[in-house]
Amino acid sequence: MDNYKKYRNLTNKLIRSSKSKYFMEAINNDKNCKTLWRLLKVLNSATDHDIDMITYEDKNLTDKIDIVNCLNDHFSSVGEKLIPHPHSNFESEKINNYVKSKINDNTLFSLYTVTNGDVFKYLTNLDINKSTGTDGVGPRILKVSKSIIVDSLNHIINLSLCTGMMTYSEIAVESYL
């Protein structure tokens, strides 16, 4: 029985270690956010306990706050890592000329206000499996409360279309639509 326990524990330790190594390598090597979130989802669904430790920059992080901050820092800086100096080669005149070359002079672009029915339709079709936005309101809450918030949301969207400005809540909601 002692040998069984010893080898069972050793096997479990090797499995945990291998999984940890696999996911850490996948996170460090893959720059595709969708793939990274899929891996994290798999990792979370495959375990029935919280992540106890994560290794980042040769440091073992065990505090839950440190782990969350590490993941947050990683996902919030992916863009900067892919494009370290995004504004250094930015030439707006080049982009403007390119866009103008693709648009016919006869082309008209108009924005129309939306109706309550439009907003209601989009809220009805929200994918509840999408992640919660920066406002902390998930798509499930938006979908369930659609009959209550449709008037207010419609007003905010139309106000934005008329003024050319977006509010914080609108940016968050638009990420779902």
Tab-separated table of N, CA and C in Angstrom:
chain	number	residue	atom	x	y	z
A	1	MET	N	0.820	-1.193	0.000
A	1	MET	CA	0.000	0.000	0.000
A	1	MET	C	0.867	1.262	0.000
A	2	ASP	N	1.992	1.218	0.719
A	2	ASP	CA	2.887	2.370	0.753
A	2	ASP	C	3.452	2.664	-0.633
A	3	ASN	N	3.856	1.603	-1.349
A	3	ASN	CA	4.364	1.780	-2.720
A	3	ASN	C	3.285	2.348	-3.633
A	4	TYR	N	2.067	1.857	-3.481
A	4	TYR	CA	0.962	2.353	-4.304
A	4	TYR	C	0.791	3.858	-4.096
A	5	LYS	N	0.726	4.289	-2.833
A	5	LYS	CA	0.547	5.711	-2.524
A	5	LYS	C	1.706	6.542	-3.062
A	6	LYS	N	2.906	6.003	-2.907
A	6	LYS	CA	4.098	6.707	-3.375
A	6	LYS	C	4.035	6.932	-4.885
A	7	TYR	N	3.730	5.870	-5.644
A	7	TYR	CA	3.712	5.983	-7.106
A	7	TYR	C	2.471	6.732	-7.606
A	8	ARG	N	1.365	6.616	-6.895
A	8	ARG	CA	0.182	7.386	-7.252
A	8	ARG	C	0.482	8.876	-7.117
A	9	ASN	N	1.084	9.266	-5.993
A	9	ASN	CA	1.427	10.669	-5.765
A	9	ASN	C	2.451	11.164	-6.774
A	10	LEU	N	3.427	10.320	-7.076
A	10	LEU	CA	4.438	10.681	-8.070
A	10	LEU	C	3.801	10.862	-9.441
A	11	THR	N	2.904	9.976	-9.802
A	11	THR	CA	2.211	10.068	-11.096
A	11	THR	C	1.375	11.340	-11.162
A	12	ASN	N	0.622	11.623	-10.118
A	12	ASN	CA	-0.187	12.851	-10.095
A	12	ASN	C	0.685	14.095	-10.186
A	13	LYS	N	1.813	14.069	-9.505
A	13	LYS	CA	2.744	15.200	-9.553
A	13	LYS	C	3.296	15.385	-10.967
A	14	LEU	N	3.652	14.284	-11.630
A	14	LEU	CA	4.160	14.366	-13.004
A	14	LEU	C	3.087	14.867	-13.971
A	15	ILE	N	1.862	14.421	-13.776
A	15	ILE	CA	0.763	14.874	-14.632
A	15	ILE	C	0.550	16.374	-14.452
A	16	ARG	N	0.478	16.840	-13.201
A	16	ARG	CA	0.308	18.270	-12.944
A	16	ARG	C	1.458	19.080	-13.522
A	17	SER	N	2.652	18.577	-13.340
A	17	SER	CA	3.835	19.269	-13.846
A	17	SER	C	3.810	19.350	-15.370
A	18	SER	N	3.454	18.248	-16.019
A	18	SER	CA	3.394	18.226	-17.491
A	18	SER	C	2.317	19.172	-18.010
A	19	LYS	N	1.153	19.150	-17.376
A	19	LYS	CA	0.080	20.061	-17.794
A	19	LYS	C	0.514	21.512	-17.626
A	20	SER	N	1.105	21.797	-16.492
A	20	SER	CA	1.560	23.157	-16.223
A	20	SER	C	2.580	23.603	-17.266
A	21	LYS	N	3.521	22.745	-17.567
A	21	LYS	CA	4.547	23.066	-18.558
A	21	LYS	C	3.921	23.278	-19.940
A	22	TYR	N	2.999	22.396	-20.306
A	22	TYR	CA	2.336	22.493	-21.612
A	22	TYR	C	1.606	23.833	-21.751
A	23	PHE	N	0.787	24.175	-20.738
A	23	PHE	CA	0.007	25.397	-20.828
A	23	PHE	C	0.890	26.638	-20.759
A	24	MET	N	1.916	26.609	-19.945
A	24	MET	CA	2.811	27.764	-19.867
A	24	MET	C	3.540	27.975	-21.200
A	25	GLU	N	3.995	26.889	-21.819
A	25	GLU	CA	4.651	27.017	-23.126
A	25	GLU	C	3.666	27.513	-24.170
A	26	ALA	N	2.447	27.006	-24.121
A	26	ALA	CA	1.435	27.439	-25.086
A	26	ALA	C	1.136	28.923	-24.915
A	27	ILE	N	1.025	29.381	-23.685
A	27	ILE	CA	0.734	30.797	-23.424
A	27	ILE	C	1.914	31.672	-23.832
A	28	ASN	N	3.120	31.224	-23.546
A	28	ASN	CA	4.304	32.027	-23.878
A	28	ASN	C	4.592	32.051	-25.371
A	29	ASN	N	4.259	30.983	-26.093
A	29	ASN	CA	4.623	30.889	-27.507
A	29	ASN	C	3.525	31.328	-28.457
A	30	ASP	N	2.274	31.282	-28.047
A	30	ASP	CA	1.174	31.582	-28.960
A	30	ASP	C	0.728	33.019	-28.787
A	31	LYS	N	0.708	33.779	-29.869
A	31	LYS	CA	0.335	35.189	-29.809
A	31	LYS	C	-1.126	35.412	-30.195
A	32	ASN	N	-1.853	34.340	-30.483
A	32	ASN	CA	-3.241	34.443	-30.895
A	32	ASN	C	-4.123	34.441	-29.646
A	33	CYS	N	-4.811	35.551	-29.374
A	33	CYS	CA	-5.620	35.677	-28.156
A	33	CYS	C	-6.723	34.625	-28.090
A	34	LYS	N	-7.341	34.335	-29.221
A	34	LYS	CA	-8.432	33.357	-29.221
A	34	LYS	C	-7.913	31.996	-28.771
A	35	THR	N	-6.742	31.609	-29.257
A	35	THR	CA	-6.147	30.339	-28.860
A	35	THR	C	-5.790	30.352	-27.380
A	36	LEU	N	-5.255	31.463	-26.909
A	36	LEU	CA	-4.890	31.552	-25.494
A	36	LEU	C	-6.111	31.420	-24.595
A	37	TRP	N	-7.210	32.093	-24.945
A	37	TRP	CA	-8.418	31.986	-24.135
A	37	TRP	C	-8.969	30.569	-24.182
A	38	ARG	N	-8.882	29.920	-25.362
A	38	ARG	CA	-9.344	28.538	-25.470
A	38	ARG	C	-8.528	27.646	-24.549
A	39	LEU	N	-7.212	27.849	-24.527
A	39	LEU	CA	-6.352	27.050	-23.652
A	39	LEU	C	-6.688	27.279	-22.179
A	40	LEU	N	-6.915	28.531	-21.823
A	40	LEU	CA	-7.277	28.815	-20.433
A	40	LEU	C	-8.625	28.204	-20.072
A	41	LYS	N	-9.551	28.228	-21.028
A	41	LYS	CA	-10.858	27.622	-20.786
A	41	LYS	C	-10.712	26.116	-20.592
A	42	VAL	N	-9.892	25.487	-21.434
A	42	VAL	CA	-9.634	24.054	-21.295
A	42	VAL	C	-8.981	23.766	-19.959
A	43	LEU	N	-8.029	24.589	-19.597
A	43	LEU	CA	-7.334	24.398	-18.325
A	43	LEU	C	-8.314	24.516	-17.165
A	44	ASN	N	-9.182	25.487	-17.226
A	44	ASN	CA	-10.142	25.692	-16.145
A	44	ASN	C	-11.164	24.563	-16.089
A	45	SER	N	-11.652	24.100	-17.250
A	45	SER	CA	-12.666	23.055	-17.242
A	45	SER	C	-12.069	21.696	-16.900
A	46	ALA	N	-10.768	21.524	-17.121
A	46	ALA	CA	-10.147	20.232	-16.847
A	46	ALA	C	-9.771	20.084	-15.378
A	47	THR	N	-9.797	21.176	-14.652
A	47	THR	CA	-9.417	21.101	-13.250
A	47	THR	C	-10.631	21.382	-12.385
A	48	ASP	N	-10.670	20.730	-11.249
A	48	ASP	CA	-11.767	20.993	-10.330
A	48	ASP	C	-11.295	21.846	-9.159
A	49	HIS	N	-10.150	22.472	-9.323
A	49	HIS	CA	-9.629	23.352	-8.284
A	49	HIS	C	-8.994	24.573	-8.948
A	50	ASP	N	-8.715	25.562	-8.132
A	50	ASP	CA	-8.112	26.789	-8.639
A	50	ASP	C	-6.657	26.550	-9.045
A	51	ILE	N	-6.140	27.483	-9.840
A	51	ILE	CA	-4.726	27.442	-10.187
A	51	ILE	C	-3.949	27.846	-8.942
A	52	ASP	N	-3.085	26.956	-8.488
A	52	ASP	CA	-2.345	27.201	-7.253
A	52	ASP	C	-1.045	27.950	-7.478
A	53	MET	N	-0.464	27.768	-8.679
A	53	MET	CA	0.832	28.380	-8.925
A	53	MET	C	0.990	28.633	-10.421
A	54	ILE	N	1.665	29.724	-10.725
A	54	ILE	CA	2.010	30.019	-12.108
A	54	ILE	C	3.435	30.570	-12.099
A	55	THR	N	4.204	30.163	-13.090
A	55	THR	CA	5.582	30.627	-13.185
A	55	THR	C	5.644	31.714	-14.244
A	56	TYR	N	6.153	32.857	-13.839
A	56	TYR	CA	6.259	33.990	-14.752
A	56	TYR	C	7.607	34.661	-14.517
A	57	GLU	N	8.371	34.806	-15.593
A	57	GLU	CA	9.709	35.399	-15.537
A	57	GLU	C	10.553	34.751	-14.438
A	58	ASP	N	10.561	33.434	-14.446
A	58	ASP	CA	11.338	32.602	-13.508
A	58	ASP	C	10.941	32.803	-12.048
A	59	LYS	N	9.742	33.300	-11.794
A	59	LYS	CA	9.243	33.435	-10.429
A	59	LYS	C	7.991	32.581	-10.291
A	60	ASN	N	7.896	31.842	-9.205
A	60	ASN	CA	6.701	31.065	-8.911
A	60	ASN	C	5.729	31.938	-8.124
A	61	LEU	N	4.583	32.204	-8.722
A	61	LEU	CA	3.568	33.017	-8.073
A	61	LEU	C	2.515	32.092	-7.475
A	62	THR	N	2.253	32.237	-6.191
A	62	THR	CA	1.269	31.385	-5.528
A	62	THR	C	0.100	32.181	-4.966
A	63	ASP	N	0.282	33.458	-4.740
A	63	ASP	CA	-0.796	34.300	-4.230
A	63	ASP	C	-1.823	34.524	-5.345
A	64	LYS	N	-3.098	34.346	-5.037
A	64	LYS	CA	-4.165	34.462	-6.046
A	64	LYS	C	-4.149	35.834	-6.727
A	65	ILE	N	-3.920	36.887	-5.960
A	65	ILE	CA	-3.885	38.239	-6.522
A	65	ILE	C	-2.719	38.373	-7.507
A	66	ASP	N	-1.568	37.806	-7.145
A	66	ASP	CA	-0.401	37.859	-8.036
A	66	ASP	C	-0.661	37.094	-9.331
A	67	ILE	N	-1.323	35.942	-9.223
A	67	ILE	CA	-1.640	35.133	-10.413
A	67	ILE	C	-2.587	35.901	-11.325
A	68	VAL	N	-3.637	36.478	-10.742
A	68	VAL	CA	-4.606	37.240	-11.535
A	68	VAL	C	-3.931	38.445	-12.183
A	69	ASN	N	-3.105	39.163	-11.435
A	69	ASN	CA	-2.402	40.323	-11.987
A	69	ASN	C	-1.449	39.914	-13.098
A	70	CYS	N	-0.790	38.771	-12.941
A	70	CYS	CA	0.118	38.269	-13.984
A	70	CYS	C	-0.649	37.982	-15.270
A	71	LEU	N	-1.774	37.278	-15.155
A	71	LEU	CA	-2.589	36.988	-16.338
A	71	LEU	C	-3.144	38.273	-16.943
A	72	ASN	N	-3.574	39.196	-16.097
A	72	ASN	CA	-4.088	40.470	-16.581
A	72	ASN	C	-3.006	41.246	-17.329
A	73	ASP	N	-1.809	41.304	-16.745
A	73	ASP	CA	-0.704	41.999	-17.409
A	73	ASP	C	-0.382	41.355	-18.749
A	74	HIS	N	-0.396	40.030	-18.775
A	74	HIS	CA	-0.079	39.330	-20.021
A	74	HIS	C	-1.094	39.675	-21.109
A	75	PHE	N	-2.387	39.541	-20.792
A	75	PHE	CA	-3.402	39.748	-21.816
A	75	PHE	C	-3.582	41.221	-22.172
A	76	SER	N	-3.286	42.120	-21.253
A	76	SER	CA	-3.433	43.532	-21.582
A	76	SER	C	-2.221	44.085	-22.327
A	77	SER	N	-1.137	43.327	-22.389
A	77	SER	CA	0.057	43.820	-23.077
A	77	SER	C	0.389	43.042	-24.341
A	78	VAL	N	-0.498	42.156	-24.773
A	78	VAL	CA	-0.229	41.369	-25.973
A	78	VAL	C	-0.026	42.274	-27.178
A	79	GLY	N	-0.873	43.300	-27.303
A	79	GLY	CA	-0.755	44.223	-28.436
A	79	GLY	C	0.573	44.945	-28.448
A	80	GLU	N	1.016	45.396	-27.280
A	80	GLU	CA	2.291	46.112	-27.197
A	80	GLU	C	3.465	45.198	-27.531
A	81	LYS	N	3.342	43.919	-27.182
A	81	LYS	CA	4.425	42.979	-27.487
A	81	LYS	C	4.487	42.686	-28.979
A	82	LEU	N	3.320	42.648	-29.626
A	82	LEU	CA	3.290	42.388	-31.062
A	82	LEU	C	3.741	43.608	-31.860
A	83	ILE	N	3.362	44.788	-31.393
A	83	ILE	CA	3.747	46.046	-32.045
A	83	ILE	C	4.348	46.943	-30.962
A	84	PRO	N	5.668	46.835	-30.724
A	84	PRO	CA	6.270	47.548	-29.603
A	84	PRO	C	6.178	49.069	-29.689
A	85	HIS	N	6.254	49.637	-30.865
A	85	HIS	CA	6.185	51.091	-31.026
A	85	HIS	C	5.128	51.407	-32.082
A	86	PRO	N	3.851	51.328	-31.724
A	86	PRO	CA	2.798	51.440	-32.727
A	86	PRO	C	2.728	52.786	-33.428
A	87	HIS	N	3.180	53.854	-32.784
A	87	HIS	CA	3.049	55.180	-33.397
A	87	HIS	C	4.335	55.662	-34.061
A	88	SER	N	5.408	54.893	-33.997
A	88	SER	CA	6.677	55.380	-34.509
A	88	SER	C	6.678	55.517	-36.033
A	89	ASN	N	5.989	54.651	-36.753
A	89	ASN	CA	5.975	54.717	-38.210
A	89	ASN	C	4.611	55.136	-38.748
A	90	PHE	N	3.793	55.709	-37.919
A	90	PHE	CA	2.435	56.060	-38.311
A	90	PHE	C	2.441	57.308	-39.178
A	91	GLU	N	1.880	57.168	-40.374
A	91	GLU	CA	1.761	58.306	-41.284
A	91	GLU	C	0.310	58.409	-41.717
A	92	SER	N	-0.417	59.336	-41.133
A	92	SER	CA	-1.841	59.438	-41.419
A	92	SER	C	-2.110	59.861	-42.860
A	93	GLU	N	-1.234	60.666	-43.450
A	93	GLU	CA	-1.451	61.110	-44.828
A	93	GLU	C	-1.435	59.914	-45.781
A	94	LYS	N	-0.543	58.977	-45.532
A	94	LYS	CA	-0.469	57.772	-46.357
A	94	LYS	C	-1.768	56.974	-46.267
A	95	ILE	N	-2.268	56.832	-45.054
A	95	ILE	CA	-3.515	56.090	-44.858
A	95	ILE	C	-4.682	56.835	-45.496
A	96	ASN	N	-4.733	58.140	-45.302
A	96	ASN	CA	-5.814	58.933	-45.907
A	96	ASN	C	-5.804	58.818	-47.426
A	97	ASN	N	-4.623	58.881	-48.029
A	97	ASN	CA	-4.536	58.738	-49.494
A	97	ASN	C	-4.982	57.351	-49.937
A	98	TYR	N	-4.614	56.348	-49.170
A	98	TYR	CA	-5.015	54.982	-49.517
A	98	TYR	C	-6.534	54.843	-49.453
A	99	VAL	N	-7.125	55.342	-48.390
A	99	VAL	CA	-8.582	55.248	-48.241
A	99	VAL	C	-9.271	56.017	-49.357
A	100	LYS	N	-8.773	57.222	-49.659
A	100	LYS	CA	-9.368	58.018	-50.729
A	100	LYS	C	-9.267	57.318	-52.081
A	101	SER	N	-8.184	56.560	-52.280
A	101	SER	CA	-8.035	55.844	-53.558
A	101	SER	C	-9.029	54.703	-53.693
A	102	LYS	N	-9.560	54.210	-52.594
A	102	LYS	CA	-10.500	53.090	-52.618
A	102	LYS	C	-11.953	53.532	-52.655
A	103	ILE	N	-12.205	54.806	-52.400
A	103	ILE	CA	-13.579	55.302	-52.341
A	103	ILE	C	-13.852	56.161	-53.564
A	104	ASN	N	-14.922	55.862	-54.224
A	104	ASN	CA	-15.375	56.621	-55.374
A	104	ASN	C	-15.894	57.978	-54.884
A	105	ASP	N	-15.674	59.032	-55.675
A	105	ASP	CA	-16.120	60.373	-55.286
A	105	ASP	C	-17.636	60.455	-55.137
A	106	ASN	N	-18.359	59.567	-55.806
A	106	ASN	CA	-19.818	59.577	-55.746
A	106	ASN	C	-20.351	58.816	-54.531
A	107	THR	N	-19.469	58.221	-53.755
A	107	THR	CA	-19.891	57.417	-52.614
A	107	THR	C	-20.371	58.309	-51.483
A	108	LEU	N	-21.535	57.986	-50.971
A	108	LEU	CA	-22.084	58.697	-49.829
A	108	LEU	C	-22.101	57.756	-48.629
A	109	PHE	N	-21.806	58.304	-47.491
A	109	PHE	CA	-21.819	57.514	-46.271
A	109	PHE	C	-22.728	58.209	-45.278
A	110	SER	N	-23.744	57.494	-44.834
A	110	SER	CA	-24.692	58.084	-43.898
A	110	SER	C	-24.912	57.137	-42.726
A	111	LEU	N	-25.101	57.728	-41.568
A	111	LEU	CA	-25.468	56.959	-40.388
A	111	LEU	C	-26.923	57.247	-40.074
A	112	TYR	N	-27.660	56.215	-39.807
A	112	TYR	CA	-29.059	56.376	-39.462
A	112	TYR	C	-29.260	56.004	-38.005
A	113	THR	N	-30.187	56.676	-37.381
A	113	THR	CA	-30.483	56.330	-35.995
A	113	THR	C	-31.123	54.946	-35.963
A	114	VAL	N	-31.030	54.322	-34.810
A	114	VAL	CA	-31.579	52.977	-34.652
A	114	VAL	C	-32.898	53.057	-33.896
A	115	THR	N	-33.679	52.027	-34.055
A	115	THR	CA	-34.967	51.966	-33.362
A	115	THR	C	-34.854	51.037	-32.162
A	116	ASN	N	-35.856	51.097	-31.307
A	116	ASN	CA	-35.914	50.154	-30.190
A	116	ASN	C	-35.920	48.719	-30.705
A	117	GLY	N	-36.587	48.502	-31.828
A	117	GLY	CA	-36.638	47.162	-32.417
A	117	GLY	C	-35.257	46.666	-32.837
A	118	ASP	N	-34.442	47.580	-33.405
A	118	ASP	CA	-33.076	47.207	-33.795
A	118	ASP	C	-32.267	46.781	-32.570
A	119	VAL	N	-32.318	47.611	-31.539
A	119	VAL	CA	-31.551	47.331	-30.314
A	119	VAL	C	-32.059	46.037	-29.678
A	120	PHE	N	-33.368	45.874	-29.622
A	120	PHE	CA	-33.960	44.671	-29.030
A	120	PHE	C	-33.511	43.420	-29.790
A	121	LYS	N	-33.477	43.527	-31.124
A	121	LYS	CA	-33.058	42.381	-31.944
A	121	LYS	C	-31.606	41.992	-31.637
A	122	TYR	N	-30.718	42.981	-31.548
A	122	TYR	CA	-29.318	42.690	-31.248
A	122	TYR	C	-29.152	42.114	-29.841
A	123	LEU	N	-29.892	42.665	-28.885
A	123	LEU	CA	-29.812	42.129	-27.525
A	123	LEU	C	-30.349	40.698	-27.465
A	124	THR	N	-31.382	40.412	-28.236
A	124	THR	CA	-31.945	39.059	-28.282
A	124	THR	C	-30.937	38.070	-28.849
A	125	ASN	N	-30.144	38.512	-29.816
A	125	ASN	CA	-29.198	37.620	-30.491
A	125	ASN	C	-27.815	37.599	-29.866
A	126	LEU	N	-27.652	38.217	-28.683
A	126	LEU	CA	-26.343	38.210	-28.024
A	126	LEU	C	-25.906	36.785	-27.715
A	127	ASP	N	-24.638	36.514	-27.927
A	127	ASP	CA	-24.049	35.224	-27.567
A	127	ASP	C	-23.667	35.289	-26.087
A	128	ILE	N	-24.355	34.531	-25.255
A	128	ILE	CA	-24.105	34.597	-23.812
A	128	ILE	C	-22.792	33.936	-23.416
A	129	ASN	N	-22.117	33.304	-24.368
A	129	ASN	CA	-20.825	32.676	-24.083
A	129	ASN	C	-19.663	33.646	-24.248
A	130	LYS	N	-19.951	34.867	-24.685
A	130	LYS	CA	-18.899	35.878	-24.801
A	130	LYS	C	-18.498	36.343	-23.412
A	131	SER	N	-17.285	36.851	-23.312
A	131	SER	CA	-16.797	37.287	-22.004
A	131	SER	C	-17.409	38.625	-21.608
A	132	THR	N	-17.378	38.897	-20.325
A	132	THR	CA	-17.886	40.147	-19.779
A	132	THR	C	-16.986	41.293	-20.200
A	133	GLY	N	-17.579	42.432	-20.507
A	133	GLY	CA	-16.818	43.591	-20.951
A	133	GLY	C	-16.207	44.346	-19.789
A	134	THR	N	-15.620	45.492	-20.106
A	134	THR	CA	-14.924	46.295	-19.095
A	134	THR	C	-15.878	46.880	-18.058
A	135	ASP	N	-17.161	46.937	-18.378
A	135	ASP	CA	-18.129	47.474	-17.420
A	135	ASP	C	-18.562	46.448	-16.387
A	136	GLY	N	-18.174	45.185	-16.579
A	136	GLY	CA	-18.529	44.133	-15.634
A	136	GLY	C	-19.925	43.582	-15.843
A	137	VAL	N	-20.632	44.049	-16.863
A	137	VAL	CA	-21.977	43.552	-17.154
A	137	VAL	C	-21.860	42.527	-18.274
A	138	GLY	N	-22.184	41.289	-17.972
A	138	GLY	CA	-22.046	40.215	-18.948
A	138	GLY	C	-23.179	40.192	-19.949
A	139	PRO	N	-22.970	39.493	-21.063
A	139	PRO	CA	-23.994	39.429	-22.104
A	139	PRO	C	-25.285	38.752	-21.624
A	140	ARG	N	-25.180	37.848	-20.679
A	140	ARG	CA	-26.379	37.178	-20.164
A	140	ARG	C	-27.291	38.201	-19.464
A	141	ILE	N	-26.686	39.099	-18.682
A	141	ILE	CA	-27.463	40.133	-17.988
A	141	ILE	C	-28.114	41.063	-19.012
A	142	LEU	N	-27.349	41.460	-20.036
A	142	LEU	CA	-27.911	42.334	-21.075
A	142	LEU	C	-29.082	41.650	-21.779
A	143	LYS	N	-28.913	40.375	-22.062
A	143	LYS	CA	-29.953	39.638	-22.787
A	143	LYS	C	-31.204	39.477	-21.926
A	144	VAL	N	-31.020	39.141	-20.669
A	144	VAL	CA	-32.158	38.931	-19.777
A	144	VAL	C	-32.896	40.241	-19.495
A	145	SER	N	-32.151	41.340	-19.409
A	145	SER	CA	-32.773	42.620	-19.062
A	145	SER	C	-33.117	43.471	-20.287
A	146	LYS	N	-33.114	42.874	-21.466
A	146	LYS	CA	-33.293	43.643	-22.703
A	146	LYS	C	-34.571	44.467	-22.725
A	147	SER	N	-35.680	43.945	-22.221
A	147	SER	CA	-36.930	44.707	-22.266
A	147	SER	C	-36.891	45.921	-21.340
A	148	ILE	N	-36.038	45.877	-20.334
A	148	ILE	CA	-35.926	46.987	-19.392
A	148	ILE	C	-34.960	48.057	-19.898
A	149	ILE	N	-33.853	47.632	-20.540
A	149	ILE	CA	-32.797	48.579	-20.919
A	149	ILE	C	-32.874	49.052	-22.370
A	150	VAL	N	-33.782	48.485	-23.159
A	150	VAL	CA	-33.801	48.792	-24.592
A	150	VAL	C	-34.001	50.285	-24.857
A	151	ASP	N	-34.912	50.955	-24.126
A	151	ASP	CA	-35.157	52.391	-24.353
A	151	ASP	C	-33.916	53.224	-24.039
A	152	SER	N	-33.312	52.966	-22.885
A	152	SER	CA	-32.129	53.734	-22.483
A	152	SER	C	-30.961	53.486	-23.423
A	153	LEU	N	-30.758	52.243	-23.765
A	153	LEU	CA	-29.650	51.899	-24.652
A	153	LEU	C	-29.860	52.498	-26.045
A	154	ASN	N	-31.081	52.463	-26.523
A	154	ASN	CA	-31.403	53.065	-27.815
A	154	ASN	C	-31.103	54.562	-27.785
A	155	HIS	N	-31.470	55.232	-26.698
A	155	HIS	CA	-31.209	56.673	-26.564
A	155	HIS	C	-29.701	56.948	-26.577
A	156	ILE	N	-28.933	56.158	-25.840
A	156	ILE	CA	-27.476	56.349	-25.773
A	156	ILE	C	-26.845	56.145	-27.149
A	157	ILE	N	-27.259	55.096	-27.851
A	157	ILE	CA	-26.690	54.802	-29.174
A	157	ILE	C	-27.021	55.931	-30.156
A	158	ASN	N	-28.273	56.370	-30.179
A	158	ASN	CA	-28.655	57.445	-31.098
A	158	ASN	C	-27.978	58.764	-30.741
A	159	LEU	N	-27.802	59.019	-29.467
A	159	LEU	CA	-27.087	60.210	-29.038
A	159	LEU	C	-25.640	60.166	-29.545
A	160	SER	N	-25.050	58.997	-29.463
A	160	SER	CA	-23.687	58.810	-29.955
A	160	SER	C	-23.612	59.030	-31.466
A	161	LEU	N	-24.574	58.479	-32.195
A	161	LEU	CA	-24.586	58.642	-33.654
A	161	LEU	C	-24.773	60.109	-34.044
A	162	CYS	N	-25.572	60.823	-33.288
A	162	CYS	CA	-25.836	62.228	-33.616
A	162	CYS	C	-24.690	63.153	-33.225
A	163	THR	N	-23.998	62.841	-32.139
A	163	THR	CA	-22.926	63.726	-31.662
A	163	THR	C	-21.547	63.272	-32.124
A	164	GLY	N	-21.421	62.014	-32.543
A	164	GLY	CA	-20.123	61.487	-32.944
A	164	GLY	C	-19.256	61.099	-31.767
A	165	MET	N	-19.848	60.990	-30.594
A	165	MET	CA	-19.096	60.621	-29.395
A	165	MET	C	-19.702	59.362	-28.780
A	166	MET	N	-18.802	58.529	-28.213
A	166	MET	CA	-19.276	57.316	-27.557
A	166	MET	C	-19.071	57.437	-26.060
A	167	THR	N	-20.040	56.945	-25.308
A	167	THR	CA	-19.908	56.913	-23.853
A	167	THR	C	-19.213	55.628	-23.444
A	168	TYR	N	-18.752	55.603	-22.217
A	168	TYR	CA	-18.082	54.418	-21.687
A	168	TYR	C	-19.000	53.193	-21.751
A	169	SER	N	-20.269	53.343	-21.325
A	169	SER	CA	-21.170	52.209	-21.312
A	169	SER	C	-21.472	51.725	-22.722
A	170	GLU	N	-21.480	52.639	-23.677
A	170	GLU	CA	-21.762	52.262	-25.053
A	170	GLU	C	-20.615	51.456	-25.644
A	171	ILE	N	-19.394	51.858	-25.322
A	171	ILE	CA	-18.227	51.117	-25.791
A	171	ILE	C	-18.283	49.686	-25.264
A	172	ALA	N	-18.622	49.542	-23.995
A	172	ALA	CA	-18.703	48.218	-23.382
A	172	ALA	C	-19.799	47.390	-24.042
A	173	VAL	N	-20.984	47.978	-24.255
A	173	VAL	CA	-22.090	47.241	-24.863
A	173	VAL	C	-21.769	46.906	-26.310
A	174	GLU	N	-21.129	47.831	-27.027
A	174	GLU	CA	-20.825	47.593	-28.432
A	174	GLU	C	-19.869	46.418	-28.610
A	175	SER	N	-19.061	46.136	-27.616
A	175	SER	CA	-18.143	45.009	-27.728
A	175	SER	C	-18.911	43.689	-27.821
A	176	TYR	N	-20.163	43.652	-27.332
A	176	TYR	CA	-20.988	42.448	-27.435
A	176	TYR	C	-21.689	42.367	-28.780
A	177	LEU	N	-22.034	43.535	-29.333
A	177	LEU	CA	-22.809	43.567	-30.565
A	177	LEU	C	-21.881	43.406	-31.722
